[in-house]
């Protein structure tokens, strides 16, 4: 009888772990996750911000918000494009979800980016800062304008 209980307990533990990891994501989806991209490193979350319901783009490896108000996003075969704000800055992001690389442009308005793990994300190759919208291709700009 003890052997059956022990085997049942082991089976329950194994099945529960498989169920928790069965989504194939490296980083778990949270209760506020609207959509996860690639292995889940970047996720679009729902959050109440400034008294409004907003979509935010988060790097889940560092639990770091990189865009506070996503106006919209567009998926293509290889990339996901985001247009929104990072507090008062307009941001344009192009995500290669397969490789977890986010090209990130924030319009200059006299403020520094207040992303606490920015240096780590850059050194990990998960974020590349774009200095000008001109660095994006004409096709990228068309997609941003469409959003």
mmCIF file of C-alpha atoms in Angstrom:
data_model
loop_
_atom_site.group_PDB
_atom_site.id
_atom_site.type_symbol
_atom_site.label_atom_id
_atom_site.label_comp_id
_atom_site.label_asym_id
_atom_site.label_seq_id
_atom_site.Cartn_x
_atom_site.Cartn_y
_atom_site.Cartn_z
ATOM 1 C CA UNK A 1 0.000 0.000 0.000
ATOM 2 C CA UNK A 2 2.813 2.408 0.860
ATOM 3 C CA UNK A 3 4.454 1.608 -2.466
ATOM 4 C CA UNK A 4 1.271 2.548 -4.392
ATOM 5 C CA UNK A 5 0.969 5.842 -2.489
ATOM 6 C CA UNK A 6 4.656 6.640 -3.108
ATOM 7 C CA UNK A 7 4.390 5.866 -6.853
ATOM 8 C CA UNK A 8 1.172 7.889 -7.084
ATOM 9 C CA UNK A 9 2.827 10.831 -5.373
ATOM 10 C CA UNK A 10 5.834 10.690 -7.731
ATOM 11 C CA UNK A 11 3.486 10.465 -10.735
ATOM 12 C CA UNK A 12 1.510 13.518 -9.565
ATOM 13 C CA UNK A 13 4.701 15.537 -9.084
ATOM 14 C CA UNK A 14 6.044 14.588 -12.522
ATOM 15 C CA UNK A 15 2.746 15.329 -14.272
ATOM 16 C CA UNK A 16 2.339 18.667 -12.513
ATOM 17 C CA UNK A 17 5.865 19.714 -13.566
ATOM 18 C CA UNK A 18 5.155 18.677 -17.152
ATOM 19 C CA UNK A 19 1.959 20.706 -17.109
ATOM 20 C CA UNK A 20 3.753 23.785 -15.807
ATOM 21 C CA UNK A 21 6.514 23.525 -18.394
ATOM 22 C CA UNK A 22 4.382 22.338 -21.284
ATOM 23 C CA UNK A 23 4.024 25.731 -22.973
ATOM 24 C CA UNK A 24 7.587 25.560 -24.346
ATOM 25 C CA UNK A 25 8.514 28.977 -22.961
ATOM 26 C CA UNK A 26 11.753 29.685 -21.146
ATOM 27 C CA UNK A 27 9.975 32.341 -19.057
ATOM 28 C CA UNK A 28 6.537 31.631 -17.626
ATOM 29 C CA UNK A 29 3.546 33.650 -18.659
ATOM 30 C CA UNK A 30 2.119 35.781 -15.892
ATOM 31 C CA UNK A 31 -1.536 36.332 -15.074
ATOM 32 C CA UNK A 32 -1.401 39.642 -16.965
ATOM 33 C CA UNK A 33 0.344 38.222 -20.050
ATOM 34 C CA UNK A 34 -1.544 39.024 -23.227
ATOM 35 C CA UNK A 35 1.003 37.445 -25.568
ATOM 36 C CA UNK A 36 4.473 35.926 -25.284
ATOM 37 C CA UNK A 37 6.979 36.141 -28.129
ATOM 38 C CA UNK A 38 9.681 33.634 -29.010
ATOM 39 C CA UNK A 39 10.737 31.759 -25.886
ATOM 40 C CA UNK A 40 8.844 34.193 -23.654
ATOM 41 C CA UNK A 41 11.764 36.549 -23.025
ATOM 42 C CA UNK A 42 9.612 39.412 -24.311
ATOM 43 C CA UNK A 43 5.954 39.503 -23.314
ATOM 44 C CA UNK A 44 3.102 41.911 -23.830
ATOM 45 C CA UNK A 45 1.351 42.453 -20.502
ATOM 46 C CA UNK A 46 -1.840 44.180 -19.428
ATOM 47 C CA UNK A 47 -1.411 46.760 -16.671
ATOM 48 C CA UNK A 48 -3.268 49.641 -15.084
ATOM 49 C CA UNK A 49 -1.033 52.674 -15.712
ATOM 50 C CA UNK A 50 -1.990 56.243 -14.852
ATOM 51 C CA UNK A 51 -5.539 55.038 -14.189
ATOM 52 C CA UNK A 52 -5.866 53.540 -17.684
ATOM 53 C CA UNK A 53 -5.644 49.983 -18.926
ATOM 54 C CA UNK A 54 -2.419 49.760 -20.922
ATOM 55 C CA UNK A 55 -0.366 47.179 -22.762
ATOM 56 C CA UNK A 56 3.286 47.132 -21.717
ATOM 57 C CA UNK A 57 6.249 45.365 -23.295
ATOM 58 C CA UNK A 58 8.431 43.562 -20.773
ATOM 59 C CA UNK A 59 11.732 41.706 -20.869
ATOM 60 C CA UNK A 60 10.927 38.799 -18.541
ATOM 61 C CA UNK A 61 14.534 37.697 -18.015
ATOM 62 C CA UNK A 62 15.144 40.965 -16.166
ATOM 63 C CA UNK A 63 11.512 41.658 -15.210
ATOM 64 C CA UNK A 64 12.020 45.011 -16.920
ATOM 65 C CA UNK A 65 9.388 47.121 -18.651
ATOM 66 C CA UNK A 66 10.789 48.538 -21.907
ATOM 67 C CA UNK A 67 7.604 50.262 -23.146
ATOM 68 C CA UNK A 68 4.868 51.533 -20.832
ATOM 69 C CA UNK A 69 2.083 52.253 -23.311
ATOM 70 C CA UNK A 70 1.895 50.111 -26.453
ATOM 71 C CA UNK A 71 -0.405 51.800 -28.971
ATOM 72 C CA UNK A 72 -0.311 48.792 -31.249
ATOM 73 C CA UNK A 73 1.811 46.023 -32.676
ATOM 74 C CA UNK A 74 2.131 44.161 -35.945
ATOM 75 C CA UNK A 75 3.502 40.681 -36.555
ATOM 76 C CA UNK A 76 5.252 39.737 -39.759
ATOM 77 C CA UNK A 77 6.800 36.434 -40.730
ATOM 78 C CA UNK A 78 10.062 37.175 -38.919
ATOM 79 C CA UNK A 79 9.505 40.224 -36.696
ATOM 80 C CA UNK A 80 7.051 41.853 -34.292
ATOM 81 C CA UNK A 81 6.827 45.653 -34.465
ATOM 82 C CA UNK A 82 5.666 47.785 -31.532
ATOM 83 C CA UNK A 83 4.794 51.452 -31.374
ATOM 84 C CA UNK A 84 4.082 53.197 -28.111
ATOM 85 C CA UNK A 85 5.661 55.151 -25.291
ATOM 86 C CA UNK A 86 8.224 54.741 -22.573
ATOM 87 C CA UNK A 87 6.742 57.194 -20.099
ATOM 88 C CA UNK A 88 6.863 60.448 -22.112
ATOM 89 C CA UNK A 89 9.080 59.210 -24.975
ATOM 90 C CA UNK A 90 7.650 57.805 -28.194
ATOM 91 C CA UNK A 91 9.220 54.390 -28.810
ATOM 92 C CA UNK A 92 9.514 52.195 -31.865
ATOM 93 C CA UNK A 93 10.595 48.588 -31.382
ATOM 94 C CA UNK A 94 11.358 45.756 -33.776
ATOM 95 C CA UNK A 95 11.583 42.324 -32.148
ATOM 96 C CA UNK A 96 13.269 39.320 -33.694
ATOM 97 C CA UNK A 97 11.366 36.861 -31.492
ATOM 98 C CA UNK A 98 13.313 33.846 -32.726
ATOM 99 C CA UNK A 99 16.598 35.309 -31.450
ATOM 100 C CA UNK A 100 15.178 37.551 -28.667
ATOM 101 C CA UNK A 101 16.715 40.731 -30.073
ATOM 102 C CA UNK A 102 14.818 43.997 -29.655
ATOM 103 C CA UNK A 103 15.854 47.004 -31.765
ATOM 104 C CA UNK A 104 14.734 49.957 -29.664
ATOM 105 C CA UNK A 105 14.349 53.605 -30.629
ATOM 106 C CA UNK A 106 13.102 56.247 -28.187
ATOM 107 C CA UNK A 107 12.561 59.775 -29.477
ATOM 108 C CA UNK A 108 14.831 62.226 -27.718
ATOM 109 C CA UNK A 109 13.046 64.672 -25.472
ATOM 110 C CA UNK A 110 15.715 65.615 -22.967
ATOM 111 C CA UNK A 111 15.328 62.565 -20.707
ATOM 112 C CA UNK A 112 17.597 59.575 -20.262
ATOM 113 C CA UNK A 113 16.205 56.077 -20.594
ATOM 114 C CA UNK A 114 15.368 54.903 -17.088
ATOM 115 C CA UNK A 115 15.652 51.182 -17.867
ATOM 116 C CA UNK A 116 17.566 49.792 -14.910
ATOM 117 C CA UNK A 117 18.900 46.649 -16.656
ATOM 118 C CA UNK A 118 19.605 48.324 -19.991
ATOM 119 C CA UNK A 119 23.350 47.628 -19.919
ATOM 120 C CA UNK A 120 22.779 43.942 -19.135
ATOM 121 C CA UNK A 121 20.177 43.585 -21.901
ATOM 122 C CA UNK A 122 22.583 45.196 -24.376
ATOM 123 C CA UNK A 123 25.546 43.042 -23.289
ATOM 124 C CA UNK A 124 23.346 39.902 -23.491
ATOM 125 C CA UNK A 125 22.449 40.859 -27.056
ATOM 126 C CA UNK A 126 18.755 41.133 -26.150
ATOM 127 C CA UNK A 127 18.488 44.842 -26.950
ATOM 128 C CA UNK A 128 20.084 47.145 -29.484
ATOM 129 C CA UNK A 129 19.579 50.882 -29.116
ATOM 130 C CA UNK A 130 18.732 52.604 -32.390
ATOM 131 C CA UNK A 131 19.821 56.258 -32.458
ATOM 132 C CA UNK A 132 17.512 57.381 -35.295
ATOM 133 C CA UNK A 133 14.395 56.154 -37.067
ATOM 134 C CA UNK A 134 16.493 56.397 -40.246
ATOM 135 C CA UNK A 135 18.367 53.279 -39.100
ATOM 136 C CA UNK A 136 15.212 51.232 -39.711
ATOM 137 C CA UNK A 137 14.496 50.093 -43.266
ATOM 138 C CA UNK A 138 11.825 51.690 -45.446
ATOM 139 C CA UNK A 139 9.726 48.543 -44.943
ATOM 140 C CA UNK A 140 10.084 48.890 -41.149
ATOM 141 C CA UNK A 141 8.947 52.539 -41.316
ATOM 142 C CA UNK A 142 5.904 51.548 -43.401
ATOM 143 C CA UNK A 143 4.929 49.033 -40.746
ATOM 144 C CA UNK A 144 5.419 51.556 -37.914
ATOM 145 C CA UNK A 145 3.249 54.076 -39.786
ATOM 146 C CA UNK A 146 0.563 51.412 -40.265
ATOM 147 C CA UNK A 147 0.353 50.699 -36.528
#
